[in-house]
Amino acid sequence: MSKVITPRAEDYSKWYNDIVVEADLAEQSAVRGCMVIKPYGYAIWEKMQSVLDGMFKETGVQNAYFPLFIPKSFFSREAEHVAGFAKECAVVTHHRLMNDPAGNGVVVDPDAKLEEELIVRPTSETIIWSVYKNWVKSWRDLPILCNQWCNVVRWEMRTRPFLRTSEFLWQEGHTAHATAEEAQARTVQMVHVYADFARKWMALPVVVGHKSPNERFAGALDTLTIEAMMQDGKALQAGTSHFLGQNFGKSFDVQFAGPDGNLQYAWATSWGVSTRLMGALIMAHSDDEGLILPPALAPIQVAMVPIYKADEERAAVLEKFEELAKALRAKGISVKIDDRDTLRPGFKFAEWEVKGVPVRLALGARDLAAGSIEIFRRDTLTKETVSIDSVVESIPALLDDIQKNIYAKAEAFRASRVEKCDNWDEFKEKIGTGKFLLCHWDGTPETEQAIKDATKATIRCIPVDSFVCEEPGRDIYSGKPSERRVVFAIAY
Amino acid sequence: MSKVITPRAEDYSKWYNDIVVEADLAEQSAVRGCMVIKPYGYAIWEKMQSVLDGMFKETGVQNAYFPLFIPKSFFSREAEHVAGFAKECAVVTHHRLMNDPAGNGVVVDPDAKLEEELIVRPTSETIIWSVYKNWVKSWRDLPILCNQWCNVVRWEMRTRPFLRTSEFLWQEGHTAHATAEEAQARTVQMVHVYADFARKWMALPVVVGHKSPNERFAGALDTLTIEAMMQDGKALQAGTSHFLGQNFGKSFDVQFAGPDGNLQYAWATSWGVSTRLMGALIMAHSDDEGLILPPALAPIQVAMVPIYKADEERAAVLEKFEELAKALRAKGISVKIDDRDTLRPGFKFAEWEVKGVPVRLALGARDLAAGSIEIFRRDTLTKETVSIDSVVESIPALLDDIQKNIYAKAEAFRASRVEKCDNWDEFKEKIGTGKFLLCHWDGTPETEQAIKDATKATIRCIPVDSFVCEEPGRDIYSGKPSERRVVFAIAY
C-alpha cells in the first residue's frame, strides 16, 4: 500500500480524488464522465441501498421498473421540465450497426434511424406519468407509491467521481395522490427519511429545508432538501423531495374519478438520492490518512492483521483470529481476517487505514502468550492493548462509540462554521472561506441571483429543522424586509 | 377481478400474455419493446435477485458497477463478439437537445454530435475487460470475481414480456483467472449455481449441458446452459455460463506476470441470468386460472380474506387474522390481510388466485364461532376446513409441500415429453408436438443447421447432469457415427 494522499490543506479537491482512488472506491472509465464503481465502493453503496430500501418499504413504497428510454416528445409536454432536463442528455438516434463497407470495423447503419429519437432517462417523471395514466381510474387506485433503483444519464462537461458523473446510480420515488395535502405530506415524509438516514447511518449532520424557487427541481412547486457541510465548508445537496402539484398529472392526463364521481388530476411527488451520497460520505469524514467510514455503513467493520515470523506462529495467531471472528460475526459484525502471506503487517495496516475500516486488531505470538491484543480505531488513529478475553465483548460498544464520535466531529465542525451574518461586506468576505451563513433574504429570485452573481453563493435552503430563525430583519443584499433567515453557502 | 385468461389449449401464447397482465406483473410501455415491470412482478424479481446474490457471494463474487455506454470501437476488438452483439443495439450519437427553432418542442442539436458513437451495453465483456487491464499486473491480482446487476439493451423486432424485450434487467458475472483450468472450473461452478437456484427456488427442473458450437455465446470457447421445458413442450434457455478462453484478455491486452515472471494473458468467464427467468417461472407452472408461484419466491405466501356482513363481524375476523398474521410472520412467512372494504370476498379470492398466492385463508363469523378456518391451496385449487388453533403450525409444512408439488408436477410433465428418437421421419413428426428428443448427433455444425432448417429444432444442450446418454449410435439426420445423445427441441 503506497499512500499518496494529498493533504486536505494542500489541495482539498485532489485529496478527495486521491481517497477515491487509494481506498479503491471508483475509477474513471474509457467513457467520458462515466465511472467504474469498484467492489469496495460498491459494497458501501449496497449497504446504503439496503437500509434506504427498507426505510422506503416501511412507509408503504413498492419497487418497480420503468424503461431506460424516454421518447423525445415526452420532454416537451411539461414546459418547465423540458427546460431543466432535456438539454444535456444522451440521445439514441439509431438501432443498428453494420460492418464498415470500407473495412474499418463497424459503423452506424444509416438505414436504422429511429422515427423518434429516444433520450436516456435523466429522471423518469415523464415516462412514469405516461404509465400512471393506465393505472389510475378512480380514487381507489390512489395513492400509487413506487420507487425504482436505476441508472440515469445527464451529460456533464466537468465530472468528479460520485459527485458529478454523466451516468450515476440512484433511486427515484414517484407517487400519485388524490389530494394536494396528501402529496405534500409525502414530500415532507420522504425528506425526513433521507435526513434520518444521513444522520443515523452516514453520521452526517444535515439541515432540512425548502429550496428557494431558483433552486427548485424543474417542474416542482416545492423542493425539500437535505444539505450537508463538507470539510471545506461548502454545501453538498445530498437528497431532494419534490411536490410536483398537478403538473405531470395534467401533462400526461392522469385523471381519476373522486368519491363524488368528478374527474380530477392526480397530485405528484418525486424524491431521490444517488451515488452522490458516496461523495458526501467520503468528504464529510475522511482525513489525510484516507477514508473514514461510519461503522454502520462499513463493508468491513473489523480487520484482523496477524503478526508472525514462523509458520507455527502464523497458525496459532490465525486460529485465535478465527475464533474471535466467529464470535464477532455471531454478533452481526463484519470481519476480515487479512491472512495474505505475501504482504508485511505494516502494508496491511496502511491499507485498512486508507480504506477506512473502523477497527483493526493486531495479534502476534507474544500478545497471544500474554493474553493481550492490540486494538486500533480509525477515527481517532489511537491504539490500545486490551485483554483478548474481553475484546469480543467490547467491540459492539466501540463501534457505537465510533459512529457517535464521527457524527459529533462532523457536527462540531459544522457548528464552527455556521453563523448569522447581517452585513453585505462581511458576507462577501466570509462566504468564500467555507461557511454556512444564516442571513435574511427578501424572498425574491432577483436578489438571490444578484448574490449568486456576486459571490457564487446560493440559498441552500430555508431551514425547517435546524438553524431555524423565524425573526424579522432586513435582506443582506437588498435591505428589504424579511421574516426569517435562510442558509447561504457555496455549493458543490 | 374480471378474469379473462385465455385457456392454454386455445392459445398458449395468448394465455401467457394474459397472465402477465392479469397477475399485474408487467405491461408494455410507450417505448417499443421496453416493458414496465409492475410492483407485484418486481417483488418476485427482487426475491430472485436477493437469493442469487447471496449464492454468488458465497462463491467469493463481489458486486461492482461498470458504464452503461460502450465506445463503438470496443466492439470491433473481439472478432466473434462484434458479429454476435454489435448488430441490433441502441446507438447514442448526440449529447444535447435544443428548442426547435421552428417552435415544435425540442430537437436534437446537430452541433452536439459525439466524436465516437456510444452503444448502450448489450452485454459488458468489452467495457469490463478494458477496465480489468488496469486491475491486473501480477498473478496475485487474480482471480477477479465481479458481478453487476444492471439493465442491458438489445434491439429486438419481436418482443414478448420478460421473454424477449429490448431492455431487460440481468446480472452479468465476469471473472478473470490465471489459468484455463481455474476459469473452466468457475464456468462449471456458476452454471450449477443457476441449476440449484432454478430447482430449489423456482421449482423448475432444468437440464444442465454444453451448447453446441452453433449455439455458443459470441466469443466463447464453451457455453454451459440450463434448459427448462415450458408447458407447450418448448425449451427455454434460462441461464448461461461461458468459458471465454483468452479472447478478451488478448483483445484488451490484460496480461499478468506469473510466479515465474513471464507475462501471460488472463482467462475469462462470464455468466448471466435475466428477467427472462420471470417468463420461465410463469410459463412453467401457471394454469388456466392464472399464475402459480412457488412459495419460495412468492412475495405474498398467505393471503387472508375476511368474510363478514356487519361491522362487528369484520372487526372480530380481522382481529383474529392479525393474530394469525403475527404468528406467521414470526415464522418468516409473508402475509397479506386483504381488508379492503369496497370489494366482495369472491372478487378477492379471484384476485389472489390469478396472482398465484400459494395459500389463501378465508374466515367468517360463523367459522370463528366454530373455531375453524378455510384453507385453500393454489397449486391444486383445493380447499379444506381446519381448526384455527392448528393453522399456524401447519402452514410452513404446507408451503413446503406446495413447493415440492409444483416441482414434481413440472418434472412429471417434462418426463412425459422426453424421449429417445432414432428415426428421422419420427423426429420430424414429433419435434413439433413439444418434446425434448434425445438423439444422436454427428458433432458437425452442418448437420445441426440442416436439422434446424428442416424442423426449427436446435440442440438445446449436450447434457451433463440429466438425460446423459453416453452410448454409441448414428446421427439422426446424417447417419454418421456418434458417441452420445444430445437434447433437441424447439426453443423460445
mmCIF file of N, CA, C and O in Angstrom, chain B residues 164-234:
data_model
loop_
_atom_site.group_PDB
_atom_site.id
_atom_site.type_symbol
_atom_site.label_atom_id
_atom_site.label_comp_id
_atom_site.label_asym_id
_atom_site.label_seq_id
_atom_site.Cartn_x
_atom_site.Cartn_y
_atom_site.Cartn_z
ATOM 1 N N ARG B 164 -38.478 -11.718 -24.137
ATOM 2 C CA ARG B 164 -37.648 -11.062 -25.136
ATOM 3 C C ARG B 164 -38.080 -9.607 -25.177
ATOM 4 O O ARG B 164 -39.142 -9.285 -25.691
ATOM 5 N N THR B 165 -37.269 -8.752 -24.595
ATOM 6 C CA THR B 165 -37.591 -7.325 -24.582
ATOM 7 C C THR B 165 -36.329 -6.567 -24.981
ATOM 8 O O THR B 165 -35.215 -7.078 -24.825
ATOM 9 N N SER B 166 -36.502 -5.375 -25.499
ATOM 10 C CA SER B 166 -35.347 -4.614 -25.961
ATOM 11 C C SER B 166 -34.465 -4.211 -24.780
ATOM 12 O O SER B 166 -33.249 -4.301 -24.842
ATOM 13 N N GLU B 167 -35.073 -3.747 -23.717
ATOM 14 C CA GLU B 167 -34.327 -3.535 -22.477
ATOM 15 C C GLU B 167 -34.706 -4.645 -21.522
ATOM 16 O O GLU B 167 -35.883 -4.997 -21.425
ATOM 17 N N PHE B 168 -33.732 -5.213 -20.857
ATOM 18 C CA PHE B 168 -34.073 -6.136 -19.783
ATOM 19 C C PHE B 168 -33.095 -5.984 -18.627
ATOM 20 O O PHE B 168 -32.054 -5.341 -18.756
ATOM 21 N N LEU B 169 -33.472 -6.531 -17.499
ATOM 22 C CA LEU B 169 -32.619 -6.499 -16.307
ATOM 23 C C LEU B 169 -31.921 -7.842 -16.191
ATOM 24 O O LEU B 169 -32.503 -8.877 -16.510
ATOM 25 N N TRP B 170 -30.698 -7.813 -15.745
ATOM 26 C CA TRP B 170 -29.995 -9.074 -15.562
ATOM 27 C C TRP B 170 -28.842 -8.885 -14.603
ATOM 28 O O TRP B 170 -28.607 -7.786 -14.088
ATOM 29 N N GLN B 171 -28.137 -9.979 -14.358
ATOM 30 C CA GLN B 171 -26.833 -9.884 -13.730
ATOM 31 C C GLN B 171 -25.851 -10.468 -14.712
ATOM 32 O O GLN B 171 -26.178 -11.409 -15.452
ATOM 33 N N GLU B 172 -24.656 -9.895 -14.741
ATOM 34 C CA GLU B 172 -23.600 -10.464 -15.562
ATOM 35 C C GLU B 172 -22.351 -10.566 -14.704
ATOM 36 O O GLU B 172 -21.850 -9.589 -14.176
ATOM 37 N N GLY B 173 -21.880 -11.800 -14.541
ATOM 38 C CA GLY B 173 -20.646 -12.034 -13.813
ATOM 39 C C GLY B 173 -19.498 -12.107 -14.805
ATOM 40 O O GLY B 173 -19.652 -12.663 -15.899
ATOM 41 N N HIS B 174 -18.376 -11.518 -14.429
ATOM 42 C CA HIS B 174 -17.198 -11.521 -15.307
ATOM 43 C C HIS B 174 -15.987 -11.821 -14.450
ATOM 44 O O HIS B 174 -15.663 -11.034 -13.562
ATOM 45 N N THR B 175 -15.353 -12.945 -14.720
ATOM 46 C CA THR B 175 -14.211 -13.312 -13.890
ATOM 47 C C THR B 175 -12.955 -13.432 -14.744
ATOM 48 O O THR B 175 -13.015 -13.734 -15.935
ATOM 49 N N ALA B 176 -11.823 -13.146 -14.089
ATOM 50 C CA ALA B 176 -10.514 -13.251 -14.753
ATOM 51 C C ALA B 176 -9.643 -14.182 -13.918
ATOM 52 O O ALA B 176 -9.619 -14.075 -12.684
ATOM 53 N N HIS B 177 -8.949 -15.071 -14.581
ATOM 54 C CA HIS B 177 -8.186 -16.112 -13.889
ATOM 55 C C HIS B 177 -6.786 -16.265 -14.477
ATOM 56 O O HIS B 177 -6.542 -15.906 -15.626
ATOM 57 N N ALA B 178 -5.942 -16.879 -13.645
ATOM 58 C CA ALA B 178 -4.557 -17.090 -14.074
ATOM 59 C C ALA B 178 -4.404 -18.338 -14.951
ATOM 60 O O ALA B 178 -3.447 -18.445 -15.712
ATOM 61 N N THR B 179 -5.332 -19.275 -14.827
ATOM 62 C CA THR B 179 -5.199 -20.498 -15.631
ATOM 63 C C THR B 179 -6.514 -20.861 -16.310
ATOM 64 O O THR B 179 -7.594 -20.505 -15.833
ATOM 65 N N ALA B 180 -6.391 -21.589 -17.393
ATOM 66 C CA ALA B 180 -7.568 -22.078 -18.111
ATOM 67 C C ALA B 180 -8.396 -22.990 -17.215
ATOM 68 O O ALA B 180 -9.624 -22.912 -17.199
ATOM 69 N N GLU B 181 -7.708 -23.822 -16.421
ATOM 70 C CA GLU B 181 -8.405 -24.795 -15.577
ATOM 71 C C GLU B 181 -9.297 -24.083 -14.572
ATOM 72 O O GLU B 181 -10.437 -24.475 -14.318
ATOM 73 N N GLU B 182 -8.725 -23.032 -13.968
ATOM 74 C CA GLU B 182 -9.486 -22.309 -12.955
ATOM 75 C C GLU B 182 -10.707 -21.634 -13.593
ATOM 76 O O GLU B 182 -11.797 -21.631 -13.010
ATOM 77 N N ALA B 183 -10.521 -21.056 -14.769
ATOM 78 C CA ALA B 183 -11.644 -20.397 -15.452
ATOM 79 C C ALA B 183 -12.711 -21.420 -15.837
ATOM 80 O O ALA B 183 -13.910 -21.169 -15.689
ATOM 81 N N GLN B 184 -12.263 -22.577 -16.308
ATOM 82 C CA GLN B 184 -13.237 -23.609 -16.675
ATOM 83 C C GLN B 184 -14.008 -24.097 -15.454
ATOM 84 O O GLN B 184 -15.214 -24.305 -15.518
ATOM 85 N N ALA B 185 -13.309 -24.238 -14.335
ATOM 86 C CA ALA B 185 -13.972 -24.680 -13.104
ATOM 87 C C ALA B 185 -15.018 -23.648 -12.671
ATOM 88 O O ALA B 185 -16.113 -23.991 -12.213
ATOM 89 N N ARG B 186 -14.696 -22.364 -12.820
ATOM 90 C CA ARG B 186 -15.651 -21.300 -12.465
ATOM 91 C C ARG B 186 -16.868 -21.353 -13.392
ATOM 92 O O ARG B 186 -18.004 -21.187 -12.947
ATOM 93 N N THR B 187 -16.639 -21.614 -14.682
ATOM 94 C CA THR B 187 -17.746 -21.713 -15.639
ATOM 95 C C THR B 187 -18.723 -22.809 -15.200
ATOM 96 O O THR B 187 -19.942 -22.604 -15.189
ATOM 97 N N VAL B 188 -18.156 -23.949 -14.812
ATOM 98 C CA VAL B 188 -18.984 -25.074 -14.368
ATOM 99 C C VAL B 188 -19.681 -24.737 -13.050
ATOM 100 O O VAL B 188 -20.876 -24.983 -12.865
ATOM 101 N N GLN B 189 -18.917 -24.134 -12.125
ATOM 102 C CA GLN B 189 -19.477 -23.783 -10.814
ATOM 103 C C GLN B 189 -20.721 -22.902 -10.970
ATOM 104 O O GLN B 189 -21.743 -23.130 -10.325
ATOM 105 N N MET B 190 -20.628 -21.889 -11.837
ATOM 106 C CA MET B 190 -21.733 -20.929 -11.925
ATOM 107 C C MET B 190 -22.965 -21.521 -12.594
ATOM 108 O O MET B 190 -24.094 -21.183 -12.224
ATOM 109 N N VAL B 191 -22.778 -22.401 -13.583
ATOM 110 C CA VAL B 191 -23.975 -22.987 -14.190
ATOM 111 C C VAL B 191 -24.687 -23.864 -13.164
ATOM 112 O O VAL B 191 -25.918 -23.974 -13.172
ATOM 113 N N HIS B 192 -23.925 -24.435 -12.242
ATOM 114 C CA HIS B 192 -24.570 -25.247 -11.207
ATOM 115 C C HIS B 192 -25.237 -24.375 -10.148
ATOM 116 O O HIS B 192 -26.240 -24.778 -9.561
ATOM 117 N N VAL B 193 -24.704 -23.188 -9.916
ATOM 118 C CA VAL B 193 -25.427 -22.235 -9.056
ATOM 119 C C VAL B 193 -26.794 -21.945 -9.686
ATOM 120 O O VAL B 193 -27.832 -21.967 -9.007
ATOM 121 N N TYR B 194 -26.799 -21.695 -10.991
ATOM 122 C CA TYR B 194 -28.066 -21.422 -11.668
ATOM 123 C C TYR B 194 -29.014 -22.625 -11.593
ATOM 124 O O TYR B 194 -30.214 -22.467 -11.371
ATOM 125 N N ALA B 195 -28.464 -23.803 -11.807
ATOM 126 C CA ALA B 195 -29.314 -25.003 -11.775
ATOM 127 C C ALA B 195 -29.901 -25.203 -10.378
ATOM 128 O O ALA B 195 -31.091 -25.499 -10.226
ATOM 129 N N ASP B 196 -29.071 -25.000 -9.344
ATOM 130 C CA ASP B 196 -29.575 -25.135 -7.965
ATOM 131 C C ASP B 196 -30.686 -24.134 -7.700
ATOM 132 O O ASP B 196 -31.705 -24.449 -7.087
ATOM 133 N N PHE B 197 -30.442 -22.894 -8.153
ATOM 134 C CA PHE B 197 -31.451 -21.863 -7.936
ATOM 135 C C PHE B 197 -32.754 -22.237 -8.649
ATOM 136 O O PHE B 197 -33.835 -22.142 -8.071
ATOM 137 N N ALA B 198 -32.646 -22.641 -9.903
ATOM 138 C CA ALA B 198 -33.843 -22.981 -10.682
ATOM 139 C C ALA B 198 -34.615 -24.119 -10.001
ATOM 140 O O ALA B 198 -35.836 -24.063 -9.867
ATOM 141 N N ARG B 199 -33.893 -25.119 -9.550
ATOM 142 C CA ARG B 199 -34.572 -26.287 -8.973
ATOM 143 C C ARG B 199 -35.154 -25.986 -7.600
ATOM 144 O O ARG B 199 -36.309 -26.287 -7.329
ATOM 145 N N LYS B 200 -34.333 -25.395 -6.727
ATOM 146 C CA LYS B 200 -34.786 -25.243 -5.337
ATOM 147 C C LYS B 200 -35.748 -24.075 -5.167
ATOM 148 O O LYS B 200 -36.670 -24.131 -4.378
ATOM 149 N N TRP B 201 -35.491 -22.989 -5.840
ATOM 150 C CA TRP B 201 -36.288 -21.773 -5.605
ATOM 151 C C TRP B 201 -37.402 -21.609 -6.612
ATOM 152 O O TRP B 201 -38.517 -21.259 -6.266
ATOM 153 N N MET B 202 -37.095 -21.870 -7.884
ATOM 154 C CA MET B 202 -38.114 -21.692 -8.917
ATOM 155 C C MET B 202 -38.946 -22.953 -9.131
ATOM 156 O O MET B 202 -39.902 -22.928 -9.898
ATOM 157 N N ALA B 203 -38.578 -24.043 -8.453
ATOM 158 C CA ALA B 203 -39.263 -25.332 -8.633
ATOM 159 C C ALA B 203 -39.248 -25.761 -10.088
ATOM 160 O O ALA B 203 -40.206 -26.325 -10.606
ATOM 161 N N LEU B 204 -38.139 -25.465 -10.730
ATOM 162 C CA LEU B 204 -38.023 -25.661 -12.179
ATOM 163 C C LEU B 204 -36.997 -26.756 -12.456
ATOM 164 O O LEU B 204 -35.808 -26.574 -12.210
ATOM 165 N N PRO B 205 -37.452 -27.898 -12.968
ATOM 166 C CA PRO B 205 -36.464 -28.911 -13.347
ATOM 167 C C PRO B 205 -35.722 -28.422 -14.595
ATOM 168 O O PRO B 205 -36.358 -28.038 -15.566
ATOM 169 N N VAL B 206 -34.425 -28.396 -14.526
ATOM 170 C CA VAL B 206 -33.646 -27.945 -15.674
ATOM 171 C C VAL B 206 -32.616 -29.011 -16.013
ATOM 172 O O VAL B 206 -32.227 -29.799 -15.160
ATOM 173 N N VAL B 207 -32.203 -29.002 -17.246
ATOM 174 C CA VAL B 207 -31.106 -29.874 -17.645
ATOM 175 C C VAL B 207 -29.887 -28.987 -17.894
ATOM 176 O O VAL B 207 -29.991 -27.927 -18.511
ATOM 177 N N VAL B 208 -28.764 -29.416 -17.335
ATOM 178 C CA VAL B 208 -27.508 -28.677 -17.498
ATOM 179 C C VAL B 208 -26.708 -29.335 -18.611
ATOM 180 O O VAL B 208 -26.615 -30.562 -18.659
ATOM 181 N N GLY B 209 -26.140 -28.527 -19.476
ATOM 182 C CA GLY B 209 -25.308 -29.116 -20.517
ATOM 183 C C GLY B 209 -24.507 -28.091 -21.278
ATOM 184 O O GLY B 209 -24.638 -26.888 -21.039
ATOM 185 N N HIS B 210 -23.687 -28.592 -22.186
ATOM 186 C CA HIS B 210 -22.902 -27.717 -23.058
ATOM 187 C C HIS B 210 -23.717 -27.341 -24.282
ATOM 188 O O HIS B 210 -24.461 -28.168 -24.813
ATOM 189 N N LYS B 211 -23.529 -26.119 -24.749
ATOM 190 C CA LYS B 211 -24.104 -25.733 -26.026
ATOM 191 C C LYS B 211 -23.234 -26.308 -27.154
ATOM 192 O O LYS B 211 -22.011 -26.456 -26.985
ATOM 193 N N SER B 212 -23.859 -26.581 -28.269
ATOM 194 C CA SER B 212 -23.086 -26.927 -29.465
ATOM 195 C C SER B 212 -22.426 -25.643 -29.981
ATOM 196 O O SER B 212 -22.869 -24.548 -29.633
ATOM 197 N N PRO B 213 -21.370 -25.768 -30.777
ATOM 198 C CA PRO B 213 -20.691 -24.558 -31.266
ATOM 199 C C PRO B 213 -21.653 -23.551 -31.911
ATOM 200 O O PRO B 213 -21.514 -22.345 -31.714
ATOM 201 N N ASN B 214 -22.647 -24.010 -32.652
ATOM 202 C CA ASN B 214 -23.602 -23.088 -33.299
ATOM 203 C C ASN B 214 -24.325 -22.195 -32.312
ATOM 204 O O ASN B 214 -24.725 -21.089 -32.653
ATOM 205 N N GLU B 215 -24.566 -22.706 -31.118
ATOM 206 C CA GLU B 215 -25.416 -22.010 -30.159
ATOM 207 C C GLU B 215 -24.603 -21.319 -29.065
ATOM 208 O O GLU B 215 -25.171 -20.770 -28.125
ATOM 209 N N ARG B 216 -23.275 -21.342 -29.205
ATOM 210 C CA ARG B 216 -22.434 -20.699 -28.194
ATOM 211 C C ARG B 216 -22.563 -19.186 -28.219
ATOM 212 O O ARG B 216 -22.832 -18.597 -29.258
ATOM 213 N N PHE B 217 -22.246 -18.581 -27.081
ATOM 214 C CA PHE B 217 -22.140 -17.138 -26.936
ATOM 215 C C PHE B 217 -21.026 -16.640 -27.866
ATOM 216 O O PHE B 217 -20.002 -17.314 -28.041
ATOM 217 N N ALA B 218 -21.238 -15.440 -28.429
ATOM 218 C CA ALA B 218 -20.273 -14.890 -29.385
ATOM 219 C C ALA B 218 -18.948 -14.584 -28.694
ATOM 220 O O ALA B 218 -18.852 -13.663 -27.895
ATOM 221 N N GLY B 219 -17.941 -15.367 -28.983
ATOM 222 C CA GLY B 219 -16.634 -15.160 -28.375
ATOM 223 C C GLY B 219 -16.276 -16.220 -27.348
ATOM 224 O O GLY B 219 -15.186 -16.189 -26.786
ATOM 225 N N ALA B 220 -17.184 -17.163 -27.102
ATOM 226 C CA ALA B 220 -16.924 -18.195 -26.092
ATOM 227 C C ALA B 220 -16.299 -19.444 -26.713
ATOM 228 O O ALA B 220 -16.571 -19.782 -27.858
ATOM 229 N N LEU B 221 -15.447 -20.120 -25.921
ATOM 230 C CA LEU B 221 -14.929 -21.428 -26.319
ATOM 231 C C LEU B 221 -15.862 -22.539 -25.864
ATOM 232 O O LEU B 221 -15.842 -23.634 -26.396
ATOM 233 N N ASP B 222 -16.624 -22.242 -24.827
ATOM 234 C CA ASP B 222 -17.587 -23.216 -24.322
ATOM 235 C C ASP B 222 -18.705 -22.439 -23.634
ATOM 236 O O ASP B 222 -18.443 -21.447 -22.945
ATOM 237 N N THR B 223 -19.930 -22.870 -23.867
ATOM 238 C CA THR B 223 -21.076 -22.267 -23.173
ATOM 239 C C THR B 223 -21.847 -23.374 -22.489
ATOM 240 O O THR B 223 -22.237 -24.353 -23.132
ATOM 241 N N LEU B 224 -22.047 -23.216 -21.182
ATOM 242 C CA LEU B 224 -22.906 -24.126 -20.432
ATOM 243 C C LEU B 224 -24.253 -23.457 -20.234
ATOM 244 O O LEU B 224 -24.341 -22.232 -20.110
ATOM 245 N N THR B 225 -25.305 -24.259 -20.208
ATOM 246 C CA THR B 225 -26.651 -23.692 -20.164
ATOM 247 C C THR B 225 -27.530 -24.477 -19.216
ATOM 248 O O THR B 225 -27.243 -25.644 -18.922
ATOM 249 N N ILE B 226 -28.568 -23.829 -18.707
ATOM 250 C CA ILE B 226 -29.664 -24.582 -18.088
ATOM 251 C C ILE B 226 -30.883 -24.402 -18.995
ATOM 252 O O ILE B 226 -31.212 -23.294 -19.400
ATOM 253 N N GLU B 227 -31.500 -25.521 -19.329
ATOM 254 C CA GLU B 227 -32.644 -25.506 -20.238
ATOM 255 C C GLU B 227 -33.868 -26.072 -19.521
ATOM 256 O O GLU B 227 -33.800 -27.122 -18.887
ATOM 257 N N ALA B 228 -34.955 -25.343 -19.627
ATOM 258 C CA ALA B 228 -36.191 -25.767 -18.971
ATOM 259 C C ALA B 228 -37.263 -26.050 -20.020
ATOM 260 O O ALA B 228 -37.248 -25.456 -21.093
ATOM 261 N N MET B 229 -38.175 -26.957 -19.684
ATOM 262 C CA MET B 229 -39.287 -27.210 -20.608
ATOM 263 C C MET B 229 -40.511 -26.418 -20.160
ATOM 264 O O MET B 229 -40.912 -26.464 -19.007
ATOM 265 N N MET B 230 -41.108 -25.700 -21.082
ATOM 266 C CA MET B 230 -42.342 -24.973 -20.799
ATOM 267 C C MET B 230 -43.546 -25.886 -21.042
ATOM 268 O O MET B 230 -43.387 -27.001 -21.532
ATOM 269 N N GLN B 231 -44.732 -25.407 -20.725
ATOM 270 C CA GLN B 231 -45.907 -26.282 -20.801
ATOM 271 C C GLN B 231 -46.374 -26.566 -22.221
ATOM 272 O O GLN B 231 -47.299 -27.354 -22.415
ATOM 273 N N ASP B 232 -45.771 -25.915 -23.189
ATOM 274 C CA ASP B 232 -46.058 -26.287 -24.573
ATOM 275 C C ASP B 232 -44.983 -27.232 -25.105
ATOM 276 O O ASP B 232 -44.942 -27.532 -26.294
ATOM 277 N N GLY B 233 -44.099 -27.664 -24.209
ATOM 278 C CA GLY B 233 -43.053 -28.607 -24.594
ATOM 279 C C GLY B 233 -41.858 -27.952 -25.261
ATOM 280 O O GLY B 233 -40.907 -28.633 -25.627
ATOM 281 N N LYS B 234 -41.892 -26.646 -25.401
ATOM 282 C CA LYS B 234 -40.732 -25.960 -25.966
ATOM 283 C C LYS B 234 -39.670 -25.760 -24.883
ATOM 284 O O LYS B 234 -39.967 -25.761 -23.685
#
